[in-house]
Coordinates of C-alpha atoms in Angstrom, one line a residue:
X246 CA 40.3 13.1 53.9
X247 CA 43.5 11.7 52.2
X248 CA 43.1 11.8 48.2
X249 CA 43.5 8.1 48.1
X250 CA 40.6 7.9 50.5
X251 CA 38.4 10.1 49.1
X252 CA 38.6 8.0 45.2
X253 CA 37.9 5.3 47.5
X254 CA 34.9 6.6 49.0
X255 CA 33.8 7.5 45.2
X256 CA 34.1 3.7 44.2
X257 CA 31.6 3.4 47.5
X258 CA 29.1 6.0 46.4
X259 CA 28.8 4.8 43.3
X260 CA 28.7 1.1 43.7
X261 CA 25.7 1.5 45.9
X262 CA 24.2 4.3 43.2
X263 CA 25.0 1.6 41.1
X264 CA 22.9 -1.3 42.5
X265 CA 19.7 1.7 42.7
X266 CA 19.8 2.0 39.5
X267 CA 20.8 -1.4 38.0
X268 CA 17.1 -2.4 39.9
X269 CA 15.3 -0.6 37.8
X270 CA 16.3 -2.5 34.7
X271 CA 17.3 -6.7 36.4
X272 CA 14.0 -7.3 37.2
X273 CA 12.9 -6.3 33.9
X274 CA 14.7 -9.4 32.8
X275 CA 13.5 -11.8 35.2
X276 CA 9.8 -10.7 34.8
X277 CA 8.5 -13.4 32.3
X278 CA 10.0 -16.3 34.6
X279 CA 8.7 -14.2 37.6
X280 CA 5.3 -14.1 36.2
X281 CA 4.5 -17.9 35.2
X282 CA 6.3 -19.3 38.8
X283 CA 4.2 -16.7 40.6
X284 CA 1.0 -17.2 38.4
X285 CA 0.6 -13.3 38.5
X286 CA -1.8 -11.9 35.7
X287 CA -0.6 -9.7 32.9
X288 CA -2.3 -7.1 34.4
X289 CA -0.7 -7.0 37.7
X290 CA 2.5 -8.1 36.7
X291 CA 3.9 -4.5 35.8
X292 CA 3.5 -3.8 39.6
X293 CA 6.8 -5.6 40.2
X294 CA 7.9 -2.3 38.3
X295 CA 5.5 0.1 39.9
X296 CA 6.0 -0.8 43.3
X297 CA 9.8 0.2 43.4
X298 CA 9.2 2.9 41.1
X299 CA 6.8 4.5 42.7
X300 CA 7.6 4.3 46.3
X301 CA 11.2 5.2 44.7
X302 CA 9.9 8.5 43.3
X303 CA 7.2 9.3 45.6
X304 CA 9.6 9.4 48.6
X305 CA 12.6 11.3 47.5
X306 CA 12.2 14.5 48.8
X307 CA 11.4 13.4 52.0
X308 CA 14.4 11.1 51.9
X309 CA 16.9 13.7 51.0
X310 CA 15.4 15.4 53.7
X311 CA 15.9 12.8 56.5
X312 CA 19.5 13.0 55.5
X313 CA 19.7 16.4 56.1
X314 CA 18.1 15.6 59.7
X315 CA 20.2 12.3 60.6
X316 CA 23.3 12.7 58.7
X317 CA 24.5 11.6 54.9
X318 CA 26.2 9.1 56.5
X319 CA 23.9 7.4 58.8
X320 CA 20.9 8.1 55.9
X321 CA 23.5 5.8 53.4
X322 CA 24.0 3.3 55.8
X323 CA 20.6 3.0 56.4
X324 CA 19.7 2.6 53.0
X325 CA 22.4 0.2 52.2
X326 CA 21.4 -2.4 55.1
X327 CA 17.4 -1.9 54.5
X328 CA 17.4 -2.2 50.9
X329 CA 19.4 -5.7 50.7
X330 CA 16.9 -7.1 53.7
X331 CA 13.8 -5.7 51.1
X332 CA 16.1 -7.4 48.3
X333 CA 16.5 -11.0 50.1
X334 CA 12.4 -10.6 50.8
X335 CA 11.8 -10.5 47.3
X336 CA 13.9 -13.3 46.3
X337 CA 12.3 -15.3 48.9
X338 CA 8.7 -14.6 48.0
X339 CA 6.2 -17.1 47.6
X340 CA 3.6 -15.3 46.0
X341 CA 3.0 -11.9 43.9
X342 CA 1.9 -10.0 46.8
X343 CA 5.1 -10.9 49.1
X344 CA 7.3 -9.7 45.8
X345 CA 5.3 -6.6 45.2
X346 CA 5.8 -5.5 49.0
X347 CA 9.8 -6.1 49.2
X348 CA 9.9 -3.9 45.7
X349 CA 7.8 -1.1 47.5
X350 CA 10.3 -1.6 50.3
X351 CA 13.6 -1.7 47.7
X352 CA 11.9 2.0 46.8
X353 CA 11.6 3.4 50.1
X354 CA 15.4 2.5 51.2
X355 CA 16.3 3.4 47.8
X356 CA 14.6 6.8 48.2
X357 CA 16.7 7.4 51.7
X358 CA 20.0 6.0 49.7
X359 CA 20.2 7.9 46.3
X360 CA 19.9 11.4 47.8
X361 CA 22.4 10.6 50.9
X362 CA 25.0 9.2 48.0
X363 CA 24.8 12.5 45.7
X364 CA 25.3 15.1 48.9
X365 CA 28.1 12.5 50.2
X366 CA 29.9 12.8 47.0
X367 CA 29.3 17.2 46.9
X368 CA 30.7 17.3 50.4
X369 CA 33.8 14.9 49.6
X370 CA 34.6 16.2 46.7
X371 CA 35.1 19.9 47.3
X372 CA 37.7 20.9 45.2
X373 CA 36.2 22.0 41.2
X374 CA 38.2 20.1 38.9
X375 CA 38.1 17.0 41.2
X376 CA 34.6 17.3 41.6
X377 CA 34.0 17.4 38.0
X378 CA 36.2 14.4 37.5
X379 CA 34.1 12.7 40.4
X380 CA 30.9 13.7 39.2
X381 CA 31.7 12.5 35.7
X382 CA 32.9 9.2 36.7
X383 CA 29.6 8.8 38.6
X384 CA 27.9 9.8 35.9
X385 CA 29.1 6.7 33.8
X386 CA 28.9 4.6 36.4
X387 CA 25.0 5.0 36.6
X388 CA 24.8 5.3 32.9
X389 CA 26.1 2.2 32.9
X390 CA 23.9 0.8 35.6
X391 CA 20.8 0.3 32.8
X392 CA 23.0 -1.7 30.8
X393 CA 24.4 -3.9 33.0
X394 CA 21.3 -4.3 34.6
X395 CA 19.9 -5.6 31.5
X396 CA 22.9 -8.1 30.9
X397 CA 23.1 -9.2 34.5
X398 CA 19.1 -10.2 34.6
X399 CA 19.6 -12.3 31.6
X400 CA 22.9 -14.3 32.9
X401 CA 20.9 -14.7 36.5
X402 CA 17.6 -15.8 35.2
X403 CA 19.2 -17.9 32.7
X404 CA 22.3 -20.2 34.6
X405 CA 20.8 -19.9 38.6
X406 CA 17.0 -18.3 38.7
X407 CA 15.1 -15.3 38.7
X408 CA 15.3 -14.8 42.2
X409 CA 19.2 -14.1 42.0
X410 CA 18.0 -11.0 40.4
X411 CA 16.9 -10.1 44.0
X412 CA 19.2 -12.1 45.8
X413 CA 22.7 -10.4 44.5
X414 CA 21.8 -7.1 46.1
X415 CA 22.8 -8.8 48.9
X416 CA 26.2 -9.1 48.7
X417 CA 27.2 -5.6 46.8
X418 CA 24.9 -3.6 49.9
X419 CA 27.2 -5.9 52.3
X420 CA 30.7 -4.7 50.7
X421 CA 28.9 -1.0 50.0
X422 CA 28.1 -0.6 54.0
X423 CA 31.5 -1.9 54.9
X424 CA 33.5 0.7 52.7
X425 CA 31.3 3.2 54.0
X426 CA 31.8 2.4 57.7
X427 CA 35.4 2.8 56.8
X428 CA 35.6 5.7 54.2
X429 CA 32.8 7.9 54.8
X430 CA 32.9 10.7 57.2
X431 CA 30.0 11.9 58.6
X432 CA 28.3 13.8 56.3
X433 CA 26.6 16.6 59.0
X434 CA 23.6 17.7 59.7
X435 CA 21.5 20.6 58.4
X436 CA 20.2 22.4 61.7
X437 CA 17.7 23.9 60.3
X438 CA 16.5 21.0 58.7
X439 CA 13.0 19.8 59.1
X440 CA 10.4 17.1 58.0
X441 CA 7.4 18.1 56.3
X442 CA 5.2 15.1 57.1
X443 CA 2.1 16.6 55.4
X444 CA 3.5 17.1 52.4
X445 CA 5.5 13.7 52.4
X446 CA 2.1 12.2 52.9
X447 CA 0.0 14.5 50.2
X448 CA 2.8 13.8 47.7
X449 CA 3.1 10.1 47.9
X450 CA -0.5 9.5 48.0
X451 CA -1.5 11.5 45.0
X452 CA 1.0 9.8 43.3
X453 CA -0.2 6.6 44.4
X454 CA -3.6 7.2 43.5
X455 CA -3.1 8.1 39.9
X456 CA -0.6 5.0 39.5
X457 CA -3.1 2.5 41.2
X458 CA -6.3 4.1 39.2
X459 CA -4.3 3.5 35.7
X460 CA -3.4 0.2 36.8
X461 CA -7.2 -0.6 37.3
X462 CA -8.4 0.7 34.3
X463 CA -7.3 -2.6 32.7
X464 CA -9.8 -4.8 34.6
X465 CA -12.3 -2.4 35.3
X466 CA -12.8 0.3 32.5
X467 CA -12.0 3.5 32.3
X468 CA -15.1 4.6 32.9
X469 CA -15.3 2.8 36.3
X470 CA -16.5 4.9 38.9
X471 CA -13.6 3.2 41.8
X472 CA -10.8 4.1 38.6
X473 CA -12.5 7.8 37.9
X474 CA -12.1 8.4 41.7
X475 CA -8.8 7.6 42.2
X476 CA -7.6 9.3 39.4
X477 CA -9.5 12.9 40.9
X478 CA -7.9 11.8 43.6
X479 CA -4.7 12.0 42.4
X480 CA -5.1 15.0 40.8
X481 CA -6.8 16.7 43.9
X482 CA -4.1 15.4 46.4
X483 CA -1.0 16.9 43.7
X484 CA -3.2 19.7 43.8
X485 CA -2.9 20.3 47.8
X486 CA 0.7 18.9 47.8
X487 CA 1.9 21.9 45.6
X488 CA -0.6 24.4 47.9
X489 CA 1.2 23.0 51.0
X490 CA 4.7 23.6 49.7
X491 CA 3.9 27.2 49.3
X492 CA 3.0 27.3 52.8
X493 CA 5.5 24.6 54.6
X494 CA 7.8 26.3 57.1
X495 CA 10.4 24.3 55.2
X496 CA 9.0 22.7 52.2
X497 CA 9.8 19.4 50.8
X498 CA 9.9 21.1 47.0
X499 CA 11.2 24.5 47.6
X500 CA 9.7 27.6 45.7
X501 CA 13.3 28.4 44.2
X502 CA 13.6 24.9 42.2
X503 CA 10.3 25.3 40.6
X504 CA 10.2 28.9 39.9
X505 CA 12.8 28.6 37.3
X506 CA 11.8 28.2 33.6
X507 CA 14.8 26.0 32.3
X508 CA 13.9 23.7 35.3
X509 CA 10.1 23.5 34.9
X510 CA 10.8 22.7 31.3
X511 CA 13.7 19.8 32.3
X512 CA 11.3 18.1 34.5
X513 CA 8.1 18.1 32.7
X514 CA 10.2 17.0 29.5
X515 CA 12.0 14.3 31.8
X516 CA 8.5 13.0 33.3
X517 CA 6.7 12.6 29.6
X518 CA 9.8 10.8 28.4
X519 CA 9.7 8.2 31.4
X520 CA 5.9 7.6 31.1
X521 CA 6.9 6.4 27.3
X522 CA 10.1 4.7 28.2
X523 CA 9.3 2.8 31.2
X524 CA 6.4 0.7 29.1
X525 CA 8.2 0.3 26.3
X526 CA 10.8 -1.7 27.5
X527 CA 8.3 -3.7 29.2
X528 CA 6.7 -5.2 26.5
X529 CA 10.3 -5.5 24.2
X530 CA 11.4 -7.7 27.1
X531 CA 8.0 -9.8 26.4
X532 CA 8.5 -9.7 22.9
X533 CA 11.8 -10.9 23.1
X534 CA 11.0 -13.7 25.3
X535 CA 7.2 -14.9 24.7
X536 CA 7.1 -14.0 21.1
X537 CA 10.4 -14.6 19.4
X538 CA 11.7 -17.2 21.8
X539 CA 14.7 -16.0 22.9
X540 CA 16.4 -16.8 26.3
X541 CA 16.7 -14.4 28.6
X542 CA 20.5 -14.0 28.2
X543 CA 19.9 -13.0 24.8
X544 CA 17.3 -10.7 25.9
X545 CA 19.6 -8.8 27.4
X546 CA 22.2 -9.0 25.1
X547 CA 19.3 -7.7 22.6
X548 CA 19.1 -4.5 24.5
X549 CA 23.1 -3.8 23.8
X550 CA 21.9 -1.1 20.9
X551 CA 20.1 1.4 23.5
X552 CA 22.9 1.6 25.4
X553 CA 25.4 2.1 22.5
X554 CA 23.0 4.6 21.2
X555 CA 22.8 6.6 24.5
X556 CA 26.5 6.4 25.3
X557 CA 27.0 8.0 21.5
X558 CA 24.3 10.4 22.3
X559 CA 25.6 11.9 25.5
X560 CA 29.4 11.8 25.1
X561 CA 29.3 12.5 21.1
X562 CA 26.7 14.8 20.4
X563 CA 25.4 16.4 23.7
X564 CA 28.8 16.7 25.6
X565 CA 30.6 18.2 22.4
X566 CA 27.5 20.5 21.9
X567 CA 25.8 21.5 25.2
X568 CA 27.4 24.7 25.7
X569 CA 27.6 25.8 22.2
X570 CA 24.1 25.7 21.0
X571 CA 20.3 26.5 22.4
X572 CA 19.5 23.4 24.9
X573 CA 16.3 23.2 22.9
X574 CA 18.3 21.9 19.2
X575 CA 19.5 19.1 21.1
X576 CA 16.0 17.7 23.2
X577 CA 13.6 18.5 20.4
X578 CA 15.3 16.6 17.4
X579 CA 16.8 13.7 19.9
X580 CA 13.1 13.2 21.4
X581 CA 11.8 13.6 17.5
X582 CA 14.3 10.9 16.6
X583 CA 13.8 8.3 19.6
X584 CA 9.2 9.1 18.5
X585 CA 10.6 8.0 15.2
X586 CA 12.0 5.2 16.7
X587 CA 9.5 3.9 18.3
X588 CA 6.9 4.3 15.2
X589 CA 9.6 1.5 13.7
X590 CA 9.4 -0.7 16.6
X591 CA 5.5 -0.2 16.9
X592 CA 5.3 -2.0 13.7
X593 CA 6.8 -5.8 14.4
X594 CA 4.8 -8.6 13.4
X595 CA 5.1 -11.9 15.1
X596 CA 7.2 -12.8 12.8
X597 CA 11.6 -12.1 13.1
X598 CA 11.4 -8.7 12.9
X599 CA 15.0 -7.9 15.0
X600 CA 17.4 -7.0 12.6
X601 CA 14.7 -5.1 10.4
X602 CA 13.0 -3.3 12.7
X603 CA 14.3 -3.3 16.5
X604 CA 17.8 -3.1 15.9
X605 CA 17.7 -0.3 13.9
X606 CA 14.8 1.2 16.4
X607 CA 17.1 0.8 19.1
X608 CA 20.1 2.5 17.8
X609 CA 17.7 5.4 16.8
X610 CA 15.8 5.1 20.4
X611 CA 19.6 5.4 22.6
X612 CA 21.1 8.3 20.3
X613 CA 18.0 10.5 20.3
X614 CA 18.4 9.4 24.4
X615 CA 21.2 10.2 25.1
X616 CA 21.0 13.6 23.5
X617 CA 18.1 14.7 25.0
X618 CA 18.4 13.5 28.7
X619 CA 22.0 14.6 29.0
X620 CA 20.9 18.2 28.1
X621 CA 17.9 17.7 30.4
X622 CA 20.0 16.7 33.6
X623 CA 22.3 20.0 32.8
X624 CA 19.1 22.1 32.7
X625 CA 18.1 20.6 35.6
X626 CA 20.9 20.9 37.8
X627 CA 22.6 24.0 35.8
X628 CA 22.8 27.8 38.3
X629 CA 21.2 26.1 41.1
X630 CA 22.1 27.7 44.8
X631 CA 24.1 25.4 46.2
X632 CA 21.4 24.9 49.2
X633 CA 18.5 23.9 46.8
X634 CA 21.4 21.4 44.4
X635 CA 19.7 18.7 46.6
X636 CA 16.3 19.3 45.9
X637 CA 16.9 19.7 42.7
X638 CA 18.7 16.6 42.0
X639 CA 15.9 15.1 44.0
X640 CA 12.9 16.5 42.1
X641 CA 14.8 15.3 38.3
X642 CA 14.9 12.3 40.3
X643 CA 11.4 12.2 41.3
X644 CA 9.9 13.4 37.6
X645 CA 11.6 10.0 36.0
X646 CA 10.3 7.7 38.7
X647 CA 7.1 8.8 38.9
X648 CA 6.9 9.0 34.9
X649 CA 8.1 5.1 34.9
X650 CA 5.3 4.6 37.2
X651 CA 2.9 6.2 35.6
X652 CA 3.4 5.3 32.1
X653 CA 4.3 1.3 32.8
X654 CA 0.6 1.1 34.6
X655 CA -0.6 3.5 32.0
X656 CA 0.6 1.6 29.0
X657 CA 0.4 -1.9 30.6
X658 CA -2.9 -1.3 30.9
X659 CA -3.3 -0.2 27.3
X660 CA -1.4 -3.2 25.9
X661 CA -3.8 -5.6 28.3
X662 CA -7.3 -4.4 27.2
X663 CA -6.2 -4.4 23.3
X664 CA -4.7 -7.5 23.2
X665 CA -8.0 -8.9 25.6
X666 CA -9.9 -7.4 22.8
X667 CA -7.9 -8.8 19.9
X668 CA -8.0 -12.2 20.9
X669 CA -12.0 -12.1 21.9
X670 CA -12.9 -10.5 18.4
X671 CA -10.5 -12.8 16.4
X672 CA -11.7 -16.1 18.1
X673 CA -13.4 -18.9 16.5
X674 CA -13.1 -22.8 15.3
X675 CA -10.7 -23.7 13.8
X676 CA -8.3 -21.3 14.9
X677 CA -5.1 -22.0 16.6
X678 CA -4.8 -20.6 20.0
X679 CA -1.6 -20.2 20.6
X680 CA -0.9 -18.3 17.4
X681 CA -3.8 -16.2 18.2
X682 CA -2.5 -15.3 21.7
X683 CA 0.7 -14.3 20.0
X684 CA -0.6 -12.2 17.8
X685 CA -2.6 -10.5 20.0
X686 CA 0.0 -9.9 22.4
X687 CA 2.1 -8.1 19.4
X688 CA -0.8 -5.9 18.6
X689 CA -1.2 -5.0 22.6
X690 CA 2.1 -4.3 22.2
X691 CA 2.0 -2.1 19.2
X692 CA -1.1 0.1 20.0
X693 CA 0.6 0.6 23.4
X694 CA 4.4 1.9 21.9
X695 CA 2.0 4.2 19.5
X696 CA 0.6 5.7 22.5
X697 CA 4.6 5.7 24.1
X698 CA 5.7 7.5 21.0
X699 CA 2.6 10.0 21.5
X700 CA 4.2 10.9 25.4
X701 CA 7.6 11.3 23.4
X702 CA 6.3 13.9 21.0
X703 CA 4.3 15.9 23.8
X704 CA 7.8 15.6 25.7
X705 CA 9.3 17.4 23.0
X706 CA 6.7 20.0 22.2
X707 CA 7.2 21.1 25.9
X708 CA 10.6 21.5 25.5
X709 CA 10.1 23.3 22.3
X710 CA 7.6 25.7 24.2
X711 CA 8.9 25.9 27.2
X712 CA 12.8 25.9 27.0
X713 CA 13.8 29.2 25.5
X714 CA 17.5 29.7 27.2
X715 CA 20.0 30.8 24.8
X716 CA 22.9 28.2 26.4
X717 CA 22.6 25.5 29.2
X718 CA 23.1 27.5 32.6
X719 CA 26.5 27.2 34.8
X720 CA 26.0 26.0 38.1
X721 CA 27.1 28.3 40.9
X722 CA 31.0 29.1 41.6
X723 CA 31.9 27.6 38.0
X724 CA 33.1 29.8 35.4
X725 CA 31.7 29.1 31.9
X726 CA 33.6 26.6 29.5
X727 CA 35.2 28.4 26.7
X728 CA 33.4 27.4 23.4
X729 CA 35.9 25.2 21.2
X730 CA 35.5 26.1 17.4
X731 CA 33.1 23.7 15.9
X732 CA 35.4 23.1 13.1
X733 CA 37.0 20.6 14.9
X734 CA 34.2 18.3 16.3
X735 CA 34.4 15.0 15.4

């Protein structure tokens, strides 16, 4: 491939990276205008997250895999073309249930898509330095993608509708699938690749029934006997999923990937993290919008600080320090600051509380970020043999997915029963309803970023414990960087 086509095929790849991960954060935007012309309850309506989240993480592995099968190329096309007809679906939808299907179906294209674009851009770009310039310009791309995502929900929602925030996948899959046709070449196929259909279906059901069981906890109880059985059931099936991978001729999760401590440690930091995250953001976006009044434009102008925060994080601290120091002095103190963070943001009122307590929160919540998930992706990634670099990617992948799933039902359904709660026991004559339900709401949404904060501190005891290399490993075939003196950072 001529080096003009190849940067050309990397503007491909990563535009259609680009829209996978910008989904994850529009809708986020859209949700309160979603909600009220959908009449969805507040406990359901964080399944407009869950259903792309979780068919996203759940499937994967076995979407990396069918690339291997089919072909990169085909897999990406395939993705590209099914995940704008799930996208128009959604914009179209005439009730919650129609939405919360075309999200499940953005997941499952997305989860044939992402893997097919990272092995398209390791066989493309073959030479090292190019493929560290490559990889680094995909990386900001994506980094990106949260931000924009944010920005581009609030100028859709705000001047044409919320369905737009569906609707514009439309045209950028178009434009992605045409550069592809043109760019891309094949891709190959592994021909020892296989599909492990048991363990694609033990896998995604587990996760399914944990992320279904938390999301019922909010209507039913915990102690419900349909919600205690889907959870055991989740367990159980995980359980049988990680017996069958020891046994699979060719395993979804390979034995190598997990067998590694640095690994272990990256993705069971990287899934606590996401079950905080994913909620958080959730209810800010509410707060934002029901509570403070803003539009959603300026909603997601209000989210500018996380991003400045991460990009500081990962580029000025993390970057400058990963090979220097112990992984484990960047992810504890940058998962220590974001907890602090969000003990600042867990105390709003409904009164203004922006620039005293979420703008600073925010800076705090991207730097500590940034840090710690930049060193978590090297960990994760970091002396991997070449033939497992997919499944790797693929499980990080899958541990931030499945933690957004898990921890937006989890906490949504926290923030629900308190604020149902609040607003019975604070009831009366006399007393003004709509102030009460905004009140309410806040203190849903405080005793749930408490409990988000909680899943940030366990996240960093386990790296603590768990994460005891002396330097971040160097993948295969690269030779280590040579230290700079640390007089001269900064």
């Amino acid at each position: 491939m001529a080096e003009n086509r190849r940067w050309w095929a990397l503007v491909v790849i990563a535009l259609a990276q680009l829209m996978v991960i910008l989904d994850m954060t529009i809708v986020n935007i859209a949700l309160p205008s979603a909600q009220t012309a959908l009449n969805m309850s507040d406990g359901n309506r964080q399944w407009v997250i869950t259903a792309y989240t979780l068919a996203f993480g759940g499937l994967l592995l076995l979407g990396g895999r069918v690339g291997d099968l089919a072909g990169r190329k085909l897999a990406f096309m395939t993705g590209l073309l099914g995940f704008a007809a799930a996208s128009a679906l959604g914009g179209a939808a005439t009730g919650s249930g129609m939405l919360f299907g075309a999200r499940a179906l953005q997941g499952v294209f997305a989860a044939l898509l992402a893997p097919a674009a990272l092995a398209l851009l390791t066989t493309t770009f073959t030479d090292p330095r190019e493929r560290g310039k490559a990889f680094g310009v995909f990386g900001a791309i994506v980094g990106a993608g949260a931000a924009i995502g944010l920005l581009a929900g609030g100028l859709l929602t705000e001047y044409l509708d919320w369905r737009w925030c569906l609707y514009v996948n439309v045209p950028i899959a178009i434009v992605a699938f045409a550069g592809a046709w043109v760019l891309l070449d094949s891709g190959g196929r592994r021909e020892d690749a296989r599909l492990d259909a048991p363990g694609a279906l033990l896998g995604s059901a587990g996760m399914l029934s944990l992320v279904y069981g938390f999301s019922e906890a909010e209507s039913r109880s915990w102690g419900d006997a349909l919600v205690l059985g889907l959870l055991a059931a989740g367990v159980v099936l995980l359980g049988l999923f990680g017996l069958w991978q020891t046994r699979a001729r060719v395993p979804l999760l390979p034995m190598s990937v997990v067998k590694d401590r640095q690994r272990v440690g990256a993705f069971l930091t990287i899934l606590f993290v996401t079950i905080g995250m994913f909620g958080v953001f959730l209810f800010l976006t509410y707060y934002f919008q029901r509570v403070l009044g803003y539009s959603p434009l300026k909603t997601g102008l209000a989210y500018l600080p996380i991003t400045v925060g991460m990009i500081t994080g990962s580029t000025q601290i993390a970057a400058r320090l990963l090979h220097r120091v112990p992984p484990r002095t960047l992810i504890v103190p940058g998962l220590l600051l974001a907890a602090g963070a969000l003990a600042i943001i867990a105390q709003v009122g409904v009164e203004p509380a922006y620039a005293s307590h979420v703008l600073p929160g925010m800076l705090m919540l991207g730097l500590g970020m940034g840090t710690a998930m930049m060193t978590c992706v090297s960990l994760a990634t970091g002396s991997v043999a070449p033939r497992d670099s997919g499944a790797a990617s693929a499980t990080f992948n899958t541990a931030q997915q499945v933690g957004g799933s898990i921890g937006t039902a989890l906490l949504n359904t926290i923030a629900a029963s308190v604020t149902t709660r609040y607003a019975t026991a604070h009831a009366g004559p006399g007393v003004d309803r709509r102030a009460l339900a905004s009140r309410a709401a806040v203190h849903g949404f405080n005793v749930a970023t408490w409990w988000a904060m909680g899943s940030l501190l366990l996240a960093a005891l386990i790296a603590a414990l768990v994460v005891d290399a002396h330097r971040v490993p160097v993948p295969e075939g690269r030779a280590a960087p040579v230290p700079e003196p640390v007089e001269s950072i900064g």
